[in-house]
PDB file of C-alpha atoms in Angstrom:
ATOM      1  CA  MET W   1      81.401  68.892  59.248  1.00 85.00           C
ATOM      2  CA  PHE W   2      82.626  67.932  55.943  1.00 96.00           C
ATOM      3  CA  GLN W   3      82.963  64.333  54.672  1.00 98.00           C
ATOM      4  CA  TYR W   4      86.150  63.477  52.857  1.00 98.00           C
ATOM      5  CA  ALA W   5      86.178  61.386  49.562  1.00 98.00           C
ATOM      6  CA  LEU W   6      88.490  60.188  47.063  1.00 99.00           C
ATOM      7  CA  ASN W   7      87.598  60.640  43.380  1.00 98.00           C
ATOM      8  CA  THR W   8      89.543  57.550  41.845  1.00 98.00           C
ATOM      9  CA  SER W   9      90.843  59.663  38.907  1.00 98.00           C
ATOM     10  CA  THR W  10      93.386  60.715  41.527  1.00 98.00           C
ATOM     11  CA  ILE W  11      94.898  57.227  41.513  1.00 98.00           C
ATOM     12  CA  LYS W  12      93.547  56.220  38.033  1.00 98.00           C
ATOM     13  CA  PRO W  13      96.054  53.409  37.209  1.00 98.00           C
ATOM     14  CA  ALA W  14      94.957  51.182  40.212  1.00 98.00           C
ATOM     15  CA  SER W  15      92.349  48.528  39.701  1.00 98.00           C
ATOM     16  CA  LEU W  16      88.780  49.122  40.767  1.00 98.00           C
ATOM     17  CA  VAL W  17      89.292  46.611  43.627  1.00 98.00           C
ATOM     18  CA  ASP W  18      92.503  48.352  44.706  1.00 98.00           C
ATOM     19  CA  LYS W  19      90.800  51.873  44.567  1.00 98.00           C
ATOM     20  CA  ILE W  20      88.134  50.803  47.182  1.00 98.00           C
ATOM     21  CA  ARG W  21      90.857  49.204  49.377  1.00 98.00           C
ATOM     22  CA  ILE W  22      93.244  52.280  49.190  1.00 98.00           C
ATOM     23  CA  ALA W  23      90.379  54.780  49.961  1.00 98.00           C
ATOM     24  CA  ALA W  24      89.487  52.681  52.952  1.00 98.00           C
ATOM     25  CA  GLU W  25      93.062  52.348  54.202  1.00 98.00           C
ATOM     26  CA  ALA W  26      93.732  55.866  53.582  1.00 98.00           C
ATOM     27  CA  GLY W  27      90.992  56.788  56.010  1.00 98.00           C
ATOM     28  CA  TYR W  28      88.458  58.309  53.547  1.00 98.00           C
ATOM     29  CA  ASP W  29      84.691  58.444  54.373  1.00 98.00           C
ATOM     30  CA  GLY W  30      83.655  57.953  50.738  1.00 98.00           C
ATOM     31  CA  ILE W  31      84.832  57.142  47.134  1.00 98.00           C
ATOM     32  CA  GLU W  32      83.869  58.573  43.879  1.00 98.00           C
ATOM     33  CA  LEU W  33      83.798  55.779  41.198  1.00 98.00           C
ATOM     34  CA  TRP W  34      83.772  56.293  37.281  1.00 98.00           C
ATOM     35  CA  ASN W  35      81.394  54.414  35.160  1.00 98.00           C
ATOM     36  CA  ASP W  36      84.125  53.406  32.881  1.00 98.00           C
ATOM     37  CA  ASP W  37      85.929  51.420  35.735  1.00 98.00           C
ATOM     38  CA  LEU W  38      82.435  49.864  36.475  1.00 98.00           C
ATOM     39  CA  SER W  39      81.884  48.835  32.972  1.00 98.00           C
ATOM     40  CA  ALA W  40      85.426  47.288  32.701  1.00 98.00           C
ATOM     41  CA  TYR W  41      84.924  45.357  35.960  1.00 98.00           C
ATOM     42  CA  VAL W  42      81.688  44.026  34.548  1.00 98.00           C
ATOM     43  CA  GLU W  43      83.233  43.051  31.176  1.00 97.00           C
ATOM     44  CA  SER W  44      86.055  41.210  32.981  1.00 97.00           C
ATOM     45  CA  GLY W  45      83.483  39.091  34.689  1.00 97.00           C
ATOM     46  CA  GLY W  46      82.814  40.867  37.861  1.00 97.00           C
ATOM     47  CA  ARG W  47      79.329  41.957  39.240  1.00 98.00           C
ATOM     48  CA  LEU W  48      78.188  45.284  40.410  1.00 98.00           C
ATOM     49  CA  SER W  49      76.656  43.682  43.341  1.00 98.00           C
ATOM     50  CA  ASP W  50      80.177  42.542  44.696  1.00 98.00           C
ATOM     51  CA  VAL W  51      81.317  46.068  44.189  1.00 98.00           C
ATOM     52  CA  LYS W  52      78.570  47.256  46.325  1.00 98.00           C
ATOM     53  CA  ARG W  53      79.502  44.532  48.919  1.00 98.00           C
ATOM     54  CA  MET W  54      83.213  45.591  48.811  1.00 98.00           C
ATOM     55  CA  LEU W  55      82.268  49.370  49.447  1.00 98.00           C
ATOM     56  CA  GLU W  56      79.908  48.400  52.328  1.00 98.00           C
ATOM     57  CA  ASP W  57      82.562  46.100  53.936  1.00 98.00           C
ATOM     58  CA  ALA W  58      85.021  48.982  53.403  1.00 98.00           C
ATOM     59  CA  GLY W  59      82.564  51.436  55.245  1.00 98.00           C
ATOM     60  CA  LEU W  60      82.724  53.937  52.226  1.00 98.00           C
ATOM     61  CA  ALA W  61      79.825  56.038  50.920  1.00 98.00           C
ATOM     62  CA  VAL W  62      79.655  56.873  47.403  1.00 98.00           C
ATOM     63  CA  PRO W  63      78.405  60.520  46.990  1.00 98.00           C
ATOM     64  CA  THR W  64      78.459  60.245  43.174  1.00 98.00           C
ATOM     65  CA  VAL W  65      79.538  58.218  40.087  1.00 98.00           C
ATOM     66  CA  VAL W  66      81.287  59.880  37.131  1.00 98.00           C
ATOM     67  CA  HIS W  67      79.726  60.559  34.689  1.00 97.00           C
ATOM     68  CA  ILE W  68      77.007  61.107  31.992  1.00 98.00           C
ATOM     69  CA  PRO W  69      78.594  62.761  28.598  1.00 96.00           C
ATOM     70  CA  GLY W  70      77.131  64.052  25.542  1.00 95.00           C
ATOM     71  CA  TRP W  71      73.480  64.348  26.555  1.00 96.00           C
ATOM     72  CA  LEU W  72      73.262  68.074  26.188  1.00 96.00           C
ATOM     73  CA  GLU W  73      74.914  68.267  22.856  1.00 94.00           C
ATOM     74  CA  ALA W  74      73.214  65.331  21.154  1.00 96.00           C
ATOM     75  CA  GLU W  75      71.192  66.285  18.218  1.00 96.00           C
ATOM     76  CA  ASP W  76      67.292  65.854  18.604  1.00 96.00           C
ATOM     77  CA  GLY W  77      65.766  62.517  17.440  1.00 97.00           C
ATOM     78  CA  GLU W  78      67.632  59.322  17.280  1.00 98.00           C
ATOM     79  CA  PRO W  79      71.107  60.762  18.649  1.00 97.00           C
ATOM     80  CA  TYR W  80      69.189  62.098  21.699  1.00 97.00           C
ATOM     81  CA  ARG W  81      67.538  58.912  22.164  1.00 98.00           C
ATOM     82  CA  ARG W  82      70.762  56.960  22.157  1.00 98.00           C
ATOM     83  CA  ALA W  83      72.374  59.567  24.592  1.00 98.00           C
ATOM     84  CA  LEU W  84      69.395  58.871  27.080  1.00 98.00           C
ATOM     85  CA  ASP W  85      69.784  55.142  26.736  1.00 98.00           C
ATOM     86  CA  GLU W  86      73.427  55.603  27.667  1.00 98.00           C
ATOM     87  CA  ALA W  87      72.506  57.840  30.632  1.00 98.00           C
ATOM     88  CA  ARG W  88      70.026  55.142  31.912  1.00 98.00           C
ATOM     89  CA  ARG W  89      72.861  52.491  31.657  1.00 98.00           C
ATOM     90  CA  ARG W  90      75.193  54.676  33.654  1.00 98.00           C
ATOM     91  CA  MET W  91      72.492  55.732  36.174  1.00 98.00           C
ATOM     92  CA  ASP W  92      71.766  52.053  36.621  1.00 98.00           C
ATOM     93  CA  GLN W  93      75.462  51.390  37.327  1.00 98.00           C
ATOM     94  CA  ALA W  94      75.434  54.224  40.051  1.00 98.00           C
ATOM     95  CA  ALA W  95      72.278  53.003  41.668  1.00 98.00           C
ATOM     96  CA  ALA W  96      73.769  49.361  41.869  1.00 98.00           C
ATOM     97  CA  VAL W  97      76.733  50.764  43.904  1.00 98.00           C
ATOM     98  CA  GLY W  98      74.747  52.648  46.122  1.00 98.00           C
ATOM     99  CA  ALA W  99      75.313  56.236  44.849  1.00 98.00           C
ATOM    100  CA  PRO W 100      72.509  58.794  45.245  1.00 98.00           C
ATOM    101  CA  LYS W 101      73.873  60.916  42.552  1.00 98.00           C
ATOM    102  CA  ILE W 102      75.617  60.753  39.210  1.00 98.00           C
ATOM    103  CA  ILE W 103      77.519  63.630  37.437  1.00 98.00           C
ATOM    104  CA  ALA W 104      76.258  64.851  34.268  1.00 98.00           C
ATOM    105  CA  GLY W 105      78.637  66.848  32.151  1.00 95.00           C
ATOM    106  CA  PRO W 106      78.069  70.060  30.111  1.00 96.00           C
ATOM    107  CA  PRO W 107      78.284  70.557  26.382  1.00 94.00           C
ATOM    108  CA  LYS W 108      81.817  71.121  25.254  1.00 93.00           C
ATOM    109  CA  GLY W 109      80.978  73.884  22.634  1.00 94.00           C
ATOM    110  CA  SER W 110      78.140  76.570  22.710  1.00 95.00           C
ATOM    111  CA  CYS W 111      75.131  76.003  24.725  1.00 96.00           C
ATOM    112  CA  ASP W 112      71.501  76.147  23.714  1.00 96.00           C
ATOM    113  CA  TYR W 113      70.125  77.260  27.153  1.00 97.00           C
ATOM    114  CA  PRO W 114      66.464  76.790  26.768  1.00 97.00           C
ATOM    115  CA  ARG W 115      67.081  73.229  25.346  1.00 97.00           C
ATOM    116  CA  SER W 116      69.532  72.554  28.092  1.00 97.00           C
ATOM    117  CA  ILE W 117      67.082  73.483  30.730  1.00 98.00           C
ATOM    118  CA  ASP W 118      64.536  71.081  29.228  1.00 98.00           C
ATOM    119  CA  ARG W 119      67.008  68.405  29.011  1.00 98.00           C
ATOM    120  CA  TYR W 120      68.157  68.701  32.524  1.00 98.00           C
ATOM    121  CA  ALA W 121      64.620  68.583  33.793  1.00 98.00           C
ATOM    122  CA  GLU W 122      64.005  65.343  31.686  1.00 98.00           C
ATOM    123  CA  LEU W 123      67.199  63.869  33.045  1.00 98.00           C
ATOM    124  CA  LEU W 124      66.013  64.483  36.427  1.00 98.00           C
ATOM    125  CA  GLU W 125      62.694  62.656  35.887  1.00 98.00           C
ATOM    126  CA  ILE W 126      64.695  59.641  34.375  1.00 98.00           C
ATOM    127  CA  GLY W 127      66.948  59.771  37.380  1.00 98.00           C
ATOM    128  CA  ARG W 128      64.107  59.455  39.735  1.00 98.00           C
ATOM    129  CA  GLU W 129      62.882  56.427  37.750  1.00 97.00           C
ATOM    130  CA  ARG W 130      66.420  54.775  38.045  1.00 97.00           C
ATOM    131  CA  GLY W 131      67.033  55.531  41.674  1.00 97.00           C
ATOM    132  CA  VAL W 132      69.825  58.015  41.313  1.00 98.00           C
ATOM    133  CA  LEU W 133      69.815  61.702  40.485  1.00 98.00           C
ATOM    134  CA  PRO W 134      72.030  63.755  38.055  1.00 98.00           C
ATOM    135  CA  ALA W 135      73.928  66.397  39.379  1.00 98.00           C
ATOM    136  CA  LEU W 136      75.084  69.098  36.703  1.00 98.00           C
ATOM    137  CA  GLU W 137      78.696  70.144  36.360  1.00 98.00           C
ATOM    138  CA  PHE W 138      80.538  72.953  34.587  1.00 98.00           C
ATOM    139  CA  LEU W 139      84.078  72.595  33.176  1.00 97.00           C
ATOM    140  CA  GLY W 140      86.432  75.674  33.180  1.00 97.00           C
ATOM    141  CA  PHE W 141      87.890  74.779  29.969  1.00 96.00           C
ATOM    142  CA  VAL W 142      84.762  74.286  27.744  1.00 96.00           C
ATOM    143  CA  GLU W 143      83.593  76.896  25.475  1.00 96.00           C
ATOM    144  CA  GLU W 144      80.489  78.225  27.346  1.00 96.00           C
ATOM    145  CA  VAL W 145      79.239  76.335  30.339  1.00 97.00           C
ATOM    146  CA  ASN W 146      82.634  77.193  32.107  1.00 97.00           C
ATOM    147  CA  THR W 147      81.551  79.352  35.079  1.00 98.00           C
ATOM    148  CA  ILE W 148      79.361  78.941  38.123  1.00 98.00           C
ATOM    149  CA  ASN W 149      76.924  81.445  36.683  1.00 98.00           C
ATOM    150  CA  ALA W 150      76.480  79.558  33.287  1.00 98.00           C
ATOM    151  CA  LEU W 151      75.893  76.363  35.110  1.00 98.00           C
ATOM    152  CA  TRP W 152      73.322  78.051  37.478  1.00 98.00           C
ATOM    153  CA  ARG W 153      71.832  79.579  34.332  1.00 97.00           C
ATOM    154  CA  ILE W 154      70.610  75.989  33.441  1.00 98.00           C
ATOM    155  CA  ALA W 155      70.253  74.505  37.028  1.00 97.00           C
ATOM    156  CA  GLY W 156      68.614  77.533  38.637  1.00 97.00           C
ATOM    157  CA  SER W 157      66.075  77.609  35.834  1.00 98.00           C
ATOM    158  CA  VAL W 158      64.726  74.014  36.384  1.00 98.00           C
ATOM    159  CA  ASP W 159      61.846  73.910  38.792  1.00 97.00           C
ATOM    160  CA  ASP W 160      62.852  70.782  40.677  1.00 98.00           C
ATOM    161  CA  PRO W 161      63.774  70.086  44.189  1.00 97.00           C
ATOM    162  CA  ASP W 162      65.941  67.259  43.125  1.00 98.00           C
ATOM    163  CA  LYS W 163      68.397  69.448  41.059  1.00 98.00           C
ATOM    164  CA  SER W 164      71.952  69.679  42.209  1.00 98.00           C
ATOM    165  CA  VAL W 165      75.371  70.817  40.940  1.00 98.00           C
ATOM    166  CA  VAL W 166      79.005  69.864  41.245  1.00 98.00           C
ATOM    167  CA  LEU W 167      81.419  72.527  42.161  1.00 98.00           C
ATOM    168  CA  ASP W 168      85.238  72.169  41.768  1.00 98.00           C
ATOM    169  CA  SER W 169      88.153  74.452  42.882  1.00 98.00           C
ATOM    170  CA  PHE W 170      90.053  73.993  39.629  1.00 98.00           C
ATOM    171  CA  HIS W 171      87.110  74.764  37.404  1.00 98.00           C
ATOM    172  CA  ILE W 172      86.219  77.800  39.388  1.00 98.00           C
ATOM    173  CA  PHE W 173      89.759  79.265  38.797  1.00 98.00           C
ATOM    174  CA  ARG W 174      90.088  77.979  35.155  1.00 98.00           C
ATOM    175  CA  GLY W 175      86.784  79.424  33.876  1.00 98.00           C
ATOM    176  CA  GLY W 176      87.086  82.587  35.644  1.00 97.00           C
ATOM    177  CA  SER W 177      84.496  82.416  38.303  1.00 98.00           C
ATOM    178  CA  SER W 178      84.979  84.441  41.562  1.00 95.00           C
ATOM    179  CA  LEU W 179      84.377  82.927  45.166  1.00 94.00           C
ATOM    180  CA  ASP W 180      81.467  85.248  45.363  1.00 96.00           C
ATOM    181  CA  ASP W 181      79.766  83.427  42.558  1.00 97.00           C
ATOM    182  CA  MET W 182      79.472  80.426  44.994  1.00 96.00           C
ATOM    183  CA  ASP W 183      76.857  82.209  46.777  1.00 95.00           C
ATOM    184  CA  VAL W 184      74.108  81.830  43.966  1.00 96.00           C
ATOM    185  CA  VAL W 185      74.200  77.911  44.786  1.00 97.00           C
ATOM    186  CA  PRO W 186      72.421  76.837  48.016  1.00 97.00           C
ATOM    187  CA  ALA W 187      74.345  74.552  50.126  1.00 97.00           C
ATOM    188  CA  GLU W 188      71.849  71.795  49.952  1.00 97.00           C
ATOM    189  CA  MET W 189      72.109  71.732  46.076  1.00 98.00           C
ATOM    190  CA  ILE W 190      75.862  71.092  46.084  1.00 98.00           C
ATOM    191  CA  ALA W 191      76.127  67.289  45.276  1.00 98.00           C
ATOM    192  CA  VAL W 192      79.877  67.146  45.912  1.00 98.00           C
ATOM    193  CA  PHE W 193      82.764  69.639  45.880  1.00 98.00           C
ATOM    194  CA  HIS W 194      85.802  68.600  44.105  1.00 98.00           C
ATOM    195  CA  ILE W 195      88.976  69.909  45.731  1.00 98.00           C
ATOM    196  CA  ASN W 196      92.361  70.253  44.120  1.00 98.00           C
ATOM    197  CA  ASP W 197      95.006  73.035  43.327  1.00 98.00           C
ATOM    198  CA  ALA W 198      96.279  74.691  40.396  1.00 98.00           C
ATOM    199  CA  PRO W 199      99.876  75.731  39.440  1.00 98.00           C
ATOM    200  CA  GLY W 200     101.121  79.248  39.302  1.00 97.00           C
ATOM    201  CA  THR W 201     103.541  78.433  36.439  1.00 97.00           C
ATOM    202  CA  ILE W 202     101.088  77.879  33.539  1.00 97.00           C
ATOM    203  CA  PRO W 203      98.740  80.646  32.514  1.00 97.00           C
ATOM    204  CA  ARG W 204      95.339  80.220  33.735  1.00 97.00           C
ATOM    205  CA  ALA W 205      93.708  79.945  30.187  1.00 96.00           C
ATOM    206  CA  GLU W 206      96.083  77.191  29.162  1.00 97.00           C
ATOM    207  CA  GLN W 207      95.634  74.823  32.056  1.00 98.00           C
ATOM    208  CA  ALA W 208      94.148  71.282  31.620  1.00 97.00           C
ATOM    209  CA  ASP W 209      92.999  68.629  33.835  1.00 97.00           C
ATOM    210  CA  LYS W 210      96.425  67.094  33.871  1.00 98.00           C
ATOM    211  CA  ASP W 211      97.868  70.271  35.484  1.00 98.00           C
ATOM    212  CA  ARG W 212      96.041  69.957  38.627  1.00 98.00           C
ATOM    213  CA  VAL W 213      98.314  69.634  41.680  1.00 98.00           C
ATOM    214  CA  LEU W 214      97.812  68.549  45.156  1.00 98.00           C
ATOM    215  CA  PRO W 215      96.058  70.914  47.646  1.00 98.00           C
ATOM    216  CA  GLY W 216      98.782  73.231  49.052  1.00 98.00           C
ATOM    217  CA  ASP W 217     101.189  72.895  45.977  1.00 98.00           C
ATOM    218  CA  GLY W 218      99.448  75.624  43.906  1.00 98.00           C
ATOM    219  CA  ILE W 219      97.882  79.115  44.023  1.00 98.00           C
ATOM    220  CA  LEU W 220      94.221  78.622  44.564  1.00 98.00           C
ATOM    221  CA  PRO W 221      92.429  80.080  47.675  1.00 98.00           C
ATOM    222  CA  LEU W 222      91.481  76.786  49.289  1.00 98.00           C
ATOM    223  CA  LYS W 223      91.012  77.976  52.889  1.00 98.00           C
ATOM    224  CA  GLU W 224      88.905  80.696  51.658  1.00 97.00           C
ATOM    225  CA  ILE W 225      86.816  78.220  49.574  1.00 98.00           C
ATOM    226  CA  VAL W 226      86.409  76.172  52.747  1.00 98.00           C
ATOM    227  CA  VAL W 227      85.250  79.129  54.750  1.00 97.00           C
ATOM    228  CA  CYS W 228      82.923  79.912  52.050  1.00 96.00           C
ATOM    229  CA  LEU W 229      81.410  76.392  52.096  1.00 97.00           C
ATOM    230  CA  GLU W 230      81.338  76.115  55.888  1.00 96.00           C
ATOM    231  CA  ARG W 231      79.568  79.335  56.240  1.00 95.00           C
ATOM    232  CA  LYS W 232      77.127  78.339  53.563  1.00 95.00           C
ATOM    233  CA  GLY W 233      76.182  75.207  55.506  1.00 96.00           C
ATOM    234  CA  PHE W 234      77.672  72.671  53.201  1.00 97.00           C
ATOM    235  CA  ARG W 235      78.108  69.450  55.007  1.00 95.00           C
ATOM    236  CA  GLY W 236      78.842  67.147  52.127  1.00 97.00           C
ATOM    237  CA  ALA W 237      81.906  65.650  50.609  1.00 98.00           C
ATOM    238  CA  LEU W 238      85.213  67.325  49.823  1.00 98.00           C
ATOM    239  CA  SER W 239      86.334  65.055  47.064  1.00 98.00           C
ATOM    240  CA  LEU W 240      90.133  65.052  46.055  1.00 98.00           C
ATOM    241  CA  GLU W 241      90.067  64.923  42.346  1.00 98.00           C
ATOM    242  CA  LEU W 242      93.160  65.160  40.248  1.00 98.00           C
ATOM    243  CA  PHE W 243      94.257  63.949  36.880  1.00 98.00           C
ATOM    244  CA  ASN W 244      98.012  64.314  37.226  1.00 98.00           C
ATOM    245  CA  PRO W 245     100.204  61.815  35.291  1.00 98.00           C
ATOM    246  CA  ALA W 246     103.004  62.474  37.874  1.00 98.00           C
ATOM    247  CA  LEU W 247     100.975  61.393  40.724  1.00 98.00           C
ATOM    248  CA  TRP W 248      99.542  58.328  38.742  1.00 98.00           C
ATOM    249  CA  ALA W 249     103.268  57.177  38.642  1.00 98.00           C
ATOM    250  CA  GLN W 250     103.621  57.172  42.316  1.00 98.00           C
ATOM    251  CA  GLU W 251     102.467  54.583  44.822  1.00 98.00           C
ATOM    252  CA  PRO W 252      98.831  55.139  44.967  1.00 98.00           C
ATOM    253  CA  LEU W 253      98.162  54.505  48.730  1.00 98.00           C
ATOM    254  CA  ALA W 254     100.886  57.295  49.429  1.00 98.00           C
ATOM    255  CA  VAL W 255      99.114  59.564  47.146  1.00 98.00           C
ATOM    256  CA  ALA W 256      95.748  58.973  48.687  1.00 98.00           C
ATOM    257  CA  ARG W 257      97.060  59.418  52.212  1.00 98.00           C
ATOM    258  CA  ASP W 258      98.999  62.692  51.436  1.00 98.00           C
ATOM    259  CA  GLY W 259      95.964  64.165  49.830  1.00 98.00           C
ATOM    260  CA  LEU W 260      93.544  63.405  52.599  1.00 98.00           C
ATOM    261  CA  ALA W 261      96.221  64.894  54.908  1.00 98.00           C
ATOM    262  CA  ARG W 262      96.428  68.016  52.946  1.00 98.00           C
ATOM    263  CA  VAL W 263      92.679  68.441  52.738  1.00 98.00           C
ATOM    264  CA  ARG W 264      92.290  67.967  56.384  1.00 98.00           C
ATOM    265  CA  ARG W 265      94.943  70.419  57.287  1.00 98.00           C
ATOM    266  CA  ILE W 266      93.466  73.025  55.067  1.00 98.00           C
ATOM    267  CA  VAL W 267      89.927  72.540  56.561  1.00 98.00           C
ATOM    268  CA  GLN W 268      91.423  72.458  60.032  1.00 97.00           C
ATOM    269  CA  GLU W 269      93.265  75.902  59.516  1.00 96.00           C
ATOM    270  CA  ALA W 270      90.258  77.396  57.625  1.00 96.00           C
ATOM    271  CA  THR W 271      87.755  76.537  60.407  1.00 92.00           C
ATOM    272  CA  ALA W 272      90.123  77.404  63.300  1.00 89.00           C
ATOM    273  CA  ALA W 273      90.660  81.170  61.911  1.00 67.00           C
TER     274      ALA W 273
END
């Protein structure tokens, strides 16, 4: 069945060490770490080898590290070279903590699809060299790569068995994708599924990351999404990912436990039907 992961954005104010401890204590199978947290840990004198040891001691898998920005929108030449150097640095961090995948974000503005297809193919080659593969993500609030179909227009055009994508219940809703659009993505090419909910009190087109709410507190058809994933044969991680300041102000272990209980309950109800 599914694995359960905690994306550490959900409890962002906690330290990296506490995030790992909390995910394990709350009962998650895995944890999604952020490059910014890993960089800050090293800059404060820590070692990534120590992070990996903490993860192993806690029994936590790391399905992905988040994330590689700017690589699709960088201008050709020196800006793109610098973007790839930064991608390598972030990939090396992900590999050092045992993650098989790293999330690669879309352009915020318009998308040059032929160039994006070539660049994703190149990023996959670099990832194989570094020991961690990039998973392409769409964001529901960016200008163009904001739907599953726009995402698959890039990923689906790359002839590489190592390609993968990230799906997210909030971004599916925010960008206007339908659940039927999920059918275009093979189950084995979903690196991770970010699960969260969206409020019914804010117009869809005005919602931002900070508006996400815990599963069950919003209007998203999460049971139907789980049924779709189960039917497709997806057996990867459902990762709780929120950016809600109201949750950040609460006790992080309580938030993590509540979130996991809610996701488990949704899965149980969806698969029992």
